[in-house]
């Protein structure tokens, strides 16, 4: 291996080490002291509950682990959004589990908590996947109630989704394992089956203090809304469990008896590992985001047997398209080629160079055709993003780059097969849209630690913003020295670089997570397996496009 490979490997493995450290911190939730107090009450933590519920030695993926990262500092933070979400297997059946983390502000709902819960329900709805709620929450975080209570994508949408999923026949099971108060009390009761843990679980619209203040009635919380009350008096819950493990065992028993599901019928063969060493990805991927590399080298370390049947290999070469298998599943891959390529558009014209990571008219045209083909053949799509945007300049504009780009965006938007997006490197501007960014409904979207998501790169944005700021200061009569300009540039770039970090995006759930590149196959495979629960119900139709 050459020296650049070693440098890249060192850099990318340091990024992976940082990811692992951040995940270890996130998994502590509200901290070791709060976990200890939780255990003293005879309760398991949210993560312990999920681990106990999932089948042993089975694969799982966590959605939104970094939700809330670096946010709400004035409120003490909200690690992982105060809720843990995983896709995994219970009694061999794939499902999604949502568990409130009561070590974080007693499981109270911050704005990001609502967004993460809604994302979990969106995954369940899109894939018709059973969903299990492990409830232990103090309800809305009152200091921020105006940002979580009334809007379409706020707290109340959760219960609307409960009703919609019920009408769709999607299994919903809820276990009340702690507090379940106010509006939150509707969630378990709108599920198919509701369990409650004796002595630690409680459900009521208003607690004893509020009842006393509102109507003058004196009553303790257990009598008001404990397990005995709701299982024997009100009939609100279906099962009473003696402790957390008993409740989780009951859920396992219910899941064990659920019937099979109608399948979408995506093609799967016996899985094969890549022939080429997956670990070499760390040395192939450049340290700097503006360096060129061959995306085919990444693909060959990701797909079964390192085989890709490339579509239109010699045309539109800044996008790679082709058919492959990932963990046995047939997929159509759309990937940005990051090396400079030579292209000849006609025999009478000399070859010209095209920059890697840029979408040109011919590559957009190729991608559009390929996406249509995958929809025709019912093959799930996988987008591998390392894109700086569409080509600019008079030649591209006169050649109709906007029209060809619009066709690609149209195809991505109207695609009916499931889409999965992995942000490997750059994800800038309209390139993010065309390559199936979050706004284009990928079933799952994950980023590698090397990813950057923004309108443009930090350096480019800083140069633009610097020009604006220096012009403004000069108007005020300030003299801008070379040193002052450099100081301003570094300050602007530092602020912008923070915003293009994959963790900044994951904190706001613009992606479902930052992942180890070697976990990519698992994410895509489990994602397609989830999508296979939901047969396609509409035809692919591009609508009106400019030919």
Coordinates of C-alpha atoms in Angstrom, one line a residue:
X1 CA 0.0 0.0 0.0
X2 CA 1.2 3.5 -0.7
X3 CA 1.8 6.3 1.8
X4 CA -1.5 8.0 0.9
X5 CA -3.4 4.8 1.7
X6 CA -1.8 4.7 5.1
X7 CA -2.5 8.4 5.8
X8 CA -6.1 7.9 4.7
X9 CA -6.5 4.8 6.9
X10 CA -5.1 6.5 10.0
X11 CA -7.4 9.5 9.5
X12 CA -10.6 7.5 8.9
X13 CA -9.9 5.1 11.7
X14 CA -9.5 8.2 14.0
X15 CA -12.9 9.4 12.8
X16 CA -14.3 5.9 13.6
X17 CA -12.7 6.0 17.1
X18 CA -14.4 9.4 17.7
X19 CA -17.7 7.9 16.6
X20 CA -17.3 5.0 19.1
X21 CA -16.4 7.4 21.9
X22 CA -19.5 9.6 21.1
X23 CA -21.8 6.6 21.0
X24 CA -20.4 5.3 24.4
X25 CA -21.3 8.7 25.9
X26 CA -24.7 8.8 24.3
X27 CA -25.5 5.3 25.7
X28 CA -25.1 6.7 29.3
X29 CA -28.3 8.8 28.7
X30 CA -28.7 11.1 31.7
X31 CA -25.5 9.8 33.3
X32 CA -24.3 7.0 35.7
X33 CA -25.9 8.6 38.8
X34 CA -29.3 8.7 37.2
X35 CA -28.9 5.2 35.9
X36 CA -28.1 4.1 39.5
X37 CA -31.2 5.8 40.8
X38 CA -33.3 4.1 38.1
X39 CA -32.0 0.7 39.1
X40 CA -32.7 1.5 42.8
X41 CA -36.4 1.8 41.9
X42 CA -36.3 -1.8 40.5
X43 CA -36.4 -0.5 36.9
X44 CA -34.3 -1.3 33.8
X45 CA -33.0 1.5 31.7
X46 CA -34.4 2.1 28.2
X47 CA -31.4 0.4 26.5
X48 CA -31.5 -2.5 29.0
X49 CA -35.2 -3.0 28.2
X50 CA -34.6 -3.1 24.5
X51 CA -31.6 -5.4 24.8
X52 CA -33.7 -7.8 26.9
X53 CA -36.6 -7.7 24.4
X54 CA -34.5 -8.3 21.2
X55 CA -33.6 -11.8 20.2
X56 CA -30.1 -12.7 21.5
X57 CA -27.3 -12.5 19.0
X58 CA -29.6 -11.0 16.4
X59 CA -28.7 -7.9 14.4
X60 CA -30.2 -4.5 15.1
X61 CA -29.7 -0.9 14.0
X62 CA -30.2 2.2 16.1
X63 CA -32.1 5.2 14.6
X64 CA -31.3 8.7 15.7
X65 CA -28.6 7.8 18.3
X66 CA -27.2 11.4 18.0
X67 CA -30.6 13.2 18.1
X68 CA -30.2 16.3 20.2
X69 CA -26.4 16.2 20.2
X70 CA -25.1 19.6 21.3
X71 CA -28.6 21.0 21.5
X72 CA -30.5 22.5 24.5
X73 CA -27.4 23.3 26.4
X74 CA -29.3 25.9 28.5
X75 CA -31.7 23.2 29.6
X76 CA -29.0 20.6 30.5
X77 CA -29.0 18.8 27.1
X78 CA -31.1 16.0 25.8
X79 CA -28.9 12.9 25.0
X80 CA -30.3 10.8 22.1
X81 CA -33.4 13.0 22.2
X82 CA -34.4 11.3 25.5
X83 CA -35.7 8.2 23.6
X84 CA -34.0 5.1 22.2
X85 CA -35.2 3.7 18.8
X86 CA -34.0 0.4 17.3
X87 CA -35.0 -1.8 14.4
X88 CA -34.4 -5.5 15.4
X89 CA -36.0 -8.9 15.9
X90 CA -38.4 -10.1 18.6
X91 CA -39.2 -13.8 18.3
X92 CA -37.7 -13.8 14.8
X93 CA -40.1 -11.0 13.7
X94 CA -38.6 -7.7 12.5
X95 CA -40.0 -4.7 14.3
X96 CA -39.2 -1.2 15.6
X97 CA -38.9 -0.4 19.3
X98 CA -39.3 3.0 20.8
X99 CA -38.3 3.4 24.5
X100 CA -38.4 6.6 26.6
X101 CA -35.2 7.2 28.5
X102 CA -36.3 8.3 32.0
X103 CA -32.7 9.1 33.0
X104 CA -33.0 12.1 30.7
X105 CA -35.3 14.7 32.3
X106 CA -37.6 11.9 33.5
X107 CA -38.2 11.0 29.8
X108 CA -39.8 14.4 29.1
X109 CA -40.4 15.4 25.5
X110 CA -38.2 18.0 24.0
X111 CA -38.9 19.2 20.4
X112 CA -36.2 16.8 19.1
X113 CA -37.9 14.0 21.1
X114 CA -41.1 14.6 19.1
X115 CA -39.3 14.6 15.8
X116 CA -37.5 11.3 16.6
X117 CA -40.7 9.6 17.7
X118 CA -42.4 10.7 14.5
X119 CA -39.5 9.4 12.5
X120 CA -39.9 6.0 14.2
X121 CA -43.6 6.0 13.3
X122 CA -42.8 7.1 9.8
X123 CA -40.5 4.0 9.4
X124 CA -43.3 1.8 10.8
X125 CA -45.9 3.3 8.4
X126 CA -43.7 3.2 5.3
X127 CA -42.6 -0.4 5.9
X128 CA -45.8 -1.7 7.7
X129 CA -43.5 -2.7 10.4
X130 CA -44.8 -3.7 13.9
X131 CA -43.9 -1.1 16.5
X132 CA -43.4 -1.6 20.2
X133 CA -43.5 1.4 22.7
X134 CA -41.8 1.1 26.1
X135 CA -43.4 4.1 27.8
X136 CA -41.7 5.9 30.7
X137 CA -42.1 9.6 30.3
X138 CA -43.1 12.7 32.3
X139 CA -44.7 14.2 29.2
X140 CA -44.0 17.5 27.4
X141 CA -41.0 19.4 28.7
X142 CA -42.9 22.4 29.8
X143 CA -40.2 25.1 29.4
X144 CA -40.3 24.4 25.7
X145 CA -44.0 23.5 25.3
X146 CA -44.5 26.1 22.5
X147 CA -42.0 24.1 20.3
X148 CA -43.5 20.7 21.0
X149 CA -47.2 21.0 21.6
X150 CA -49.5 22.4 18.8
X151 CA -48.0 22.0 15.3
X152 CA -48.5 19.3 12.7
X153 CA -45.1 17.7 13.4
X154 CA -45.4 18.1 17.2
X155 CA -46.5 15.9 20.1
X156 CA -50.2 15.4 19.0
X157 CA -49.2 13.9 15.7
X158 CA -48.0 10.8 17.5
X159 CA -51.6 9.9 18.4
X160 CA -52.9 10.7 15.0
X161 CA -50.3 8.2 13.7
X162 CA -51.4 5.6 16.2
X163 CA -54.9 5.8 14.7
X164 CA -53.6 5.7 11.1
X165 CA -51.4 2.7 11.8
X166 CA -54.2 0.9 13.5
X167 CA -56.4 1.4 10.4
X168 CA -53.5 0.0 8.2
X169 CA -53.3 -3.1 10.3
X170 CA -49.8 -2.3 11.6
X171 CA -49.3 -4.1 15.0
X172 CA -48.7 -1.7 17.9
X173 CA -47.9 -2.9 21.4
X174 CA -47.3 -0.6 24.4
X175 CA -45.9 -1.3 27.8
X176 CA -46.2 1.4 30.5
X177 CA -43.1 0.9 32.6
X178 CA -43.1 4.3 34.4
X179 CA -44.9 7.5 34.1
X180 CA -47.5 8.0 31.3
X181 CA -49.2 11.3 31.8
X182 CA -51.5 14.0 30.3
X183 CA -51.8 13.7 26.5
X184 CA -49.2 10.9 26.5
X185 CA -51.7 8.7 28.2
X186 CA -53.4 8.2 24.8
X187 CA -50.4 6.5 23.2
X188 CA -50.7 3.1 24.9
X189 CA -54.4 3.1 24.8
X190 CA -54.4 3.7 21.0
X191 CA -52.1 0.8 20.6
X192 CA -53.5 -2.7 19.9
X193 CA -52.5 -4.1 23.3
X194 CA -51.4 -2.3 26.4
X195 CA -49.4 -3.6 29.4
X196 CA -48.6 -1.9 32.7
X197 CA -46.0 -2.7 35.3
X198 CA -47.4 -3.0 38.9
X199 CA -46.2 -0.2 41.3
X200 CA -43.9 1.5 38.8
X201 CA -46.3 2.1 35.9
X202 CA -49.0 4.8 36.0
X203 CA -51.4 6.3 33.5
X204 CA -53.5 9.4 34.1
X205 CA -54.5 12.6 32.4
X206 CA -53.6 14.6 35.5
X207 CA -51.6 13.5 38.5
X208 CA -52.6 13.7 42.1
X209 CA -51.3 17.2 42.7
X210 CA -53.1 18.6 39.7
X211 CA -56.3 16.8 40.6
X212 CA -56.2 18.3 44.0
X213 CA -55.6 21.8 42.5
X214 CA -58.3 21.4 39.9
X215 CA -61.2 19.7 41.7
X216 CA -60.1 19.5 45.3
X217 CA -60.0 15.7 45.3
X218 CA -57.2 14.0 47.5
X219 CA -55.9 10.8 46.0
X220 CA -52.6 9.1 45.6
X221 CA -51.1 8.3 42.2
X222 CA -51.3 4.5 42.5
X223 CA -55.0 4.6 43.3
X224 CA -55.6 7.3 40.7
X225 CA -53.9 5.5 37.8
X226 CA -51.8 2.5 38.8
X227 CA -51.7 -1.0 37.4
X228 CA -54.5 -2.4 39.6
X229 CA -56.8 0.5 38.8
X230 CA -56.4 0.2 35.1
X231 CA -56.4 -3.6 34.9
X232 CA -59.3 -4.2 37.3
X233 CA -61.3 -1.0 37.5
X234 CA -61.1 1.2 34.4
X235 CA -60.2 -1.6 31.9
X236 CA -57.8 0.8 30.2
X237 CA -54.9 -1.7 30.1
X238 CA -54.9 -5.4 29.0
X239 CA -52.2 -7.0 31.1
X240 CA -50.6 -6.3 34.5
X241 CA -46.9 -7.2 34.8
X242 CA -45.1 -7.7 38.1
X243 CA -41.9 -6.0 36.9
X244 CA -40.0 -4.9 33.8
X245 CA -38.9 -8.3 32.7
X246 CA -42.4 -9.8 33.2
X247 CA -43.8 -7.1 30.9
X248 CA -41.1 -7.7 28.2
X249 CA -41.7 -11.4 28.4
X250 CA -45.4 -10.8 27.8
X251 CA -44.5 -8.7 24.7
X252 CA -42.3 -11.6 23.4
X253 CA -45.2 -13.9 23.9
X254 CA -47.5 -11.6 21.9
X255 CA -45.0 -11.2 19.1
X256 CA -44.4 -14.9 18.9
X257 CA -48.0 -15.5 17.8
X258 CA -48.3 -12.8 15.1
X259 CA -49.1 -14.2 11.7
X260 CA -46.9 -13.7 8.6
X261 CA -47.1 -10.6 6.5
X262 CA -47.7 -9.9 2.8
X263 CA -44.4 -9.4 1.0
X264 CA -43.4 -6.9 -1.6
X265 CA -41.3 -9.6 -3.3
X266 CA -37.9 -8.0 -3.6
X267 CA -35.4 -10.4 -5.0
X268 CA -33.0 -12.2 -2.6
X269 CA -30.4 -14.8 -3.2
X270 CA -27.9 -16.4 -0.8
X271 CA -25.7 -13.7 0.7
X272 CA -22.0 -13.6 -0.2
X273 CA -19.4 -11.4 1.5
X274 CA -17.4 -9.0 -0.8
X275 CA -14.4 -10.6 -2.4
X276 CA -12.3 -7.5 -1.7
X277 CA -11.4 -6.6 1.9
X278 CA -14.0 -4.2 3.4
X279 CA -11.4 -2.8 5.8
X280 CA -9.6 -1.3 2.8
X281 CA -12.4 1.3 2.6
X282 CA -10.5 3.3 5.3
X283 CA -7.4 3.6 3.2
X284 CA -9.2 4.3 -0.1
X285 CA -11.4 7.1 1.2
X286 CA -9.3 10.3 1.1
X287 CA -8.5 12.3 4.2
X288 CA -9.6 15.6 2.4
X289 CA -13.0 16.0 1.0
X290 CA -11.7 17.7 -2.2
X291 CA -9.4 14.8 -3.2
X292 CA -10.3 12.5 -6.0
X293 CA -10.7 8.7 -5.7
X294 CA -12.4 5.8 -7.5
X295 CA -15.9 5.2 -6.1
X296 CA -15.9 1.8 -7.8
X297 CA -13.2 0.7 -5.3
X298 CA -15.7 1.5 -2.4
X299 CA -18.6 -0.3 -4.2
X300 CA -16.6 -3.4 -4.7
X301 CA -15.9 -3.6 -1.0
X302 CA -19.6 -3.2 -0.2
X303 CA -21.5 -5.5 -2.6
X304 CA -21.8 -9.3 -2.6
X305 CA -18.8 -11.0 -4.3
X306 CA -17.6 -7.5 -5.2
X307 CA -19.7 -7.7 -8.4
X308 CA -21.5 -4.8 -10.1
X309 CA -23.2 -5.1 -13.4
X310 CA -22.6 -1.6 -14.6
X311 CA -25.3 0.2 -16.6
X312 CA -24.1 2.6 -19.4
X313 CA -20.5 2.4 -18.1
X314 CA -19.0 4.6 -20.8
X315 CA -21.7 7.4 -20.6
X316 CA -22.3 10.0 -18.0
X317 CA -19.3 8.7 -16.1
X318 CA -19.5 11.1 -13.1
X319 CA -22.4 8.9 -11.8
X320 CA -21.9 5.1 -11.5
X321 CA -25.1 3.1 -12.0
X322 CA -25.4 -0.7 -11.9
X323 CA -27.1 -3.8 -10.4
X324 CA -25.6 -5.7 -7.5
X325 CA -26.5 -7.6 -4.4
X326 CA -26.1 -6.6 -0.8
X327 CA -26.5 -9.4 1.7
X328 CA -28.3 -11.3 -1.0
X329 CA -30.8 -8.5 -1.8
X330 CA -30.9 -7.3 -5.4
X331 CA -30.2 -3.5 -5.5
X332 CA -29.7 -0.8 -8.0
X333 CA -26.8 1.5 -7.1
X334 CA -26.5 5.2 -8.0
X335 CA -23.2 6.5 -6.9
X336 CA -21.1 9.7 -7.5
X337 CA -17.8 8.9 -9.2
X338 CA -15.2 11.0 -7.5
X339 CA -12.3 10.6 -10.0
X340 CA -11.7 12.9 -13.0
X341 CA -13.0 11.1 -16.1
X342 CA -12.5 11.5 -19.8
X343 CA -15.6 11.6 -21.9
X344 CA -16.3 11.8 -25.7
X345 CA -19.8 13.0 -26.6
X346 CA -19.5 12.5 -30.3
X347 CA -16.9 11.0 -32.7
X348 CA -16.2 14.4 -34.2
X349 CA -15.5 16.0 -30.8
X350 CA -12.2 15.6 -28.8
X351 CA -12.3 14.0 -25.4
X352 CA -13.0 16.4 -22.5
X353 CA -12.4 16.1 -18.8
X354 CA -15.2 16.0 -16.2
X355 CA -14.7 16.6 -12.5
X356 CA -15.4 13.8 -10.1
X357 CA -18.3 14.4 -7.7
X358 CA -20.1 16.8 -10.1
X359 CA -23.3 15.9 -11.8
X360 CA -23.3 16.7 -15.5
X361 CA -26.2 16.6 -18.0
X362 CA -25.2 13.2 -19.3
X363 CA -24.8 11.7 -15.9
X364 CA -28.1 13.1 -14.8
X365 CA -29.8 11.6 -17.9
X366 CA -28.2 8.2 -17.2
X367 CA -29.3 8.2 -13.6
X368 CA -32.9 9.1 -14.6
X369 CA -33.0 6.2 -17.0
X370 CA -31.5 3.8 -14.5
X371 CA -33.9 4.8 -11.7
X372 CA -36.8 4.2 -14.1
X373 CA -35.4 0.8 -15.0
X374 CA -35.2 -0.2 -11.3
X375 CA -38.8 0.9 -10.7
X376 CA -39.8 -1.2 -13.8
X377 CA -38.0 -4.3 -12.4
X378 CA -39.0 -3.7 -8.7
X379 CA -35.4 -3.4 -7.5
X380 CA -34.6 -1.2 -4.4
X381 CA -32.3 1.7 -5.0
X382 CA -29.2 2.5 -3.0
X383 CA -27.7 6.0 -3.4
X384 CA -24.0 6.5 -2.4
X385 CA -23.5 10.3 -2.0
X386 CA -20.2 12.1 -2.5
X387 CA -21.5 15.0 -4.5
X388 CA -20.4 18.6 -4.8
X389 CA -23.5 19.6 -6.9
X390 CA -24.4 20.1 -10.6
X391 CA -22.0 21.5 -13.1
X392 CA -22.2 25.3 -13.6
X393 CA -21.1 27.7 -16.3
X394 CA -22.4 28.8 -19.7
X395 CA -21.6 25.5 -21.4
X396 CA -23.6 23.6 -18.9
X397 CA -26.5 26.1 -18.8
X398 CA -26.7 26.2 -22.6
X399 CA -26.7 22.4 -22.6
X400 CA -29.7 22.3 -20.4
X401 CA -28.2 21.2 -17.1
X402 CA -31.3 22.5 -15.2
X403 CA -33.6 20.5 -17.4
X404 CA -31.6 17.3 -17.0
X405 CA -31.1 17.9 -13.3
X406 CA -34.9 18.4 -13.0
X407 CA -35.5 15.0 -14.7
X408 CA -33.3 13.3 -12.2
X409 CA -34.9 14.9 -9.3
X410 CA -38.3 14.0 -10.8
X411 CA -37.3 10.4 -11.1
X412 CA -36.0 10.3 -7.5
X413 CA -39.2 12.0 -6.2
X414 CA -41.6 9.7 -8.0
X415 CA -39.7 6.4 -7.4
X416 CA -42.0 3.8 -5.8
X417 CA -39.3 1.2 -4.9
X418 CA -37.7 1.7 -1.5
X419 CA -34.7 4.0 -1.5
X420 CA -31.7 4.0 0.8
X421 CA -29.1 6.7 1.1
X422 CA -25.5 6.5 2.4
X423 CA -23.6 9.8 2.7
X424 CA -20.0 8.8 2.2
X425 CA -18.4 12.2 1.7
X426 CA -19.8 15.5 0.3
X427 CA -23.5 16.2 0.2
X428 CA -23.7 19.7 -1.1
X429 CA -26.5 21.8 -2.5
X430 CA -28.9 20.4 -5.1
X431 CA -26.6 17.3 -5.4
X432 CA -28.1 16.3 -2.0
X433 CA -31.6 16.5 -3.5
X434 CA -30.8 14.6 -6.7
X435 CA -29.0 11.9 -4.8
X436 CA -32.0 11.3 -2.5
X437 CA -31.3 13.4 0.5
X438 CA -33.7 13.3 3.5
X439 CA -36.3 15.5 1.7
X440 CA -36.8 12.7 -0.9
X441 CA -38.0 10.0 1.5
X442 CA -35.3 7.4 1.7
X443 CA -36.5 4.5 3.9
X444 CA -33.2 5.0 5.7
X445 CA -30.4 7.5 5.4
X446 CA -27.1 7.2 7.2
X447 CA -23.8 9.1 7.1
X448 CA -20.2 7.9 7.5
X449 CA -18.0 9.9 9.9
X450 CA -16.4 11.4 6.8
X451 CA -19.6 13.0 5.6
X452 CA -20.3 16.7 5.1
X453 CA -23.8 18.0 4.5
X454 CA -24.4 21.7 3.5
X455 CA -25.2 24.1 0.7
X456 CA -21.5 24.2 -0.1
X457 CA -18.1 23.3 1.4
X458 CA -16.8 25.2 4.5
X459 CA -14.0 26.9 2.5
X460 CA -16.3 28.0 -0.4
X461 CA -19.0 29.3 2.0
X462 CA -16.4 31.1 4.1
X463 CA -15.1 32.9 1.0
X464 CA -18.6 34.0 0.0
X465 CA -19.5 35.1 3.5
X466 CA -16.1 36.8 4.0
X467 CA -16.7 39.0 0.9
X468 CA -20.1 40.1 2.3
X469 CA -18.7 40.8 5.7
X470 CA -15.6 42.7 4.6
X471 CA -17.8 44.8 2.2
X472 CA -20.0 45.6 5.2
X473 CA -17.1 46.6 7.4
X474 CA -15.5 48.7 4.7
X475 CA -18.8 50.6 4.3
X476 CA -18.6 51.4 8.0
X477 CA -15.1 52.9 7.4
X478 CA -13.1 50.0 8.9
X479 CA -9.7 49.2 7.4
X480 CA -9.4 45.5 6.5
X481 CA -5.8 44.3 6.8
X482 CA -4.6 41.0 5.5
X483 CA -4.4 39.7 9.1
X484 CA -7.9 40.9 9.9
X485 CA -9.3 39.3 6.7
X486 CA -7.6 36.0 7.7
X487 CA -9.0 36.2 11.2
X488 CA -12.5 36.8 9.8
X489 CA -12.1 33.9 7.3
X490 CA -11.1 31.4 10.0
X491 CA -13.9 32.5 12.3
X492 CA -16.5 32.1 9.6
X493 CA -15.1 28.8 8.4
X494 CA -14.9 27.4 12.0
X495 CA -18.6 28.3 12.5
X496 CA -19.6 26.8 9.1
X497 CA -17.5 23.7 9.6
X498 CA -19.4 22.9 12.8
X499 CA -22.7 23.0 10.8
X500 CA -21.5 20.6 8.0
X501 CA -20.4 17.9 10.5
X502 CA -22.3 14.6 10.2
X503 CA -23.1 14.9 13.9
X504 CA -24.7 18.3 13.4
X505 CA -27.0 16.7 10.8
X506 CA -27.7 13.6 12.9
X507 CA -28.5 15.7 15.9
X508 CA -31.4 17.3 13.9
X509 CA -32.4 13.9 12.3
X510 CA -31.4 15.1 8.8
X511 CA -29.9 11.6 8.8
X512 CA -30.9 8.5 10.8
X513 CA -27.4 8.2 12.2
X514 CA -23.6 8.3 11.8
X515 CA -22.4 4.8 11.2
X516 CA -19.3 2.7 10.9
X517 CA -18.7 2.2 7.2
X518 CA -18.5 -1.5 7.8
X519 CA -22.1 -1.5 9.1
X520 CA -23.4 -0.2 5.8
X521 CA -24.3 -3.6 4.5
X522 CA -26.4 -4.4 7.6
X523 CA -28.3 -1.1 7.4
X524 CA -29.2 -1.6 3.8
X525 CA -30.0 -5.3 4.2
X526 CA -32.3 -4.7 7.3
X527 CA -33.8 -1.7 5.5
X528 CA -34.8 -3.8 2.5
X529 CA -36.1 -6.6 4.8
X530 CA -38.3 -4.0 6.5
X531 CA -39.5 -2.6 3.1
X532 CA -40.4 -6.1 2.1
X533 CA -43.3 -5.9 4.6
X534 CA -45.0 -3.3 2.4
X535 CA -46.1 -4.3 -1.1
X536 CA -45.9 -1.5 -3.7
X537 CA -49.3 0.0 -4.1
X538 CA -48.8 2.6 -6.9
X539 CA -47.3 2.7 -10.3
X540 CA -44.1 4.6 -11.2
X541 CA -45.0 7.7 -13.1
X542 CA -42.6 10.6 -13.9
X543 CA -45.4 13.0 -14.6
X544 CA -44.6 16.0 -16.8
X545 CA -40.9 16.4 -17.7
X546 CA -39.0 18.5 -20.2
X547 CA -37.5 15.9 -22.7

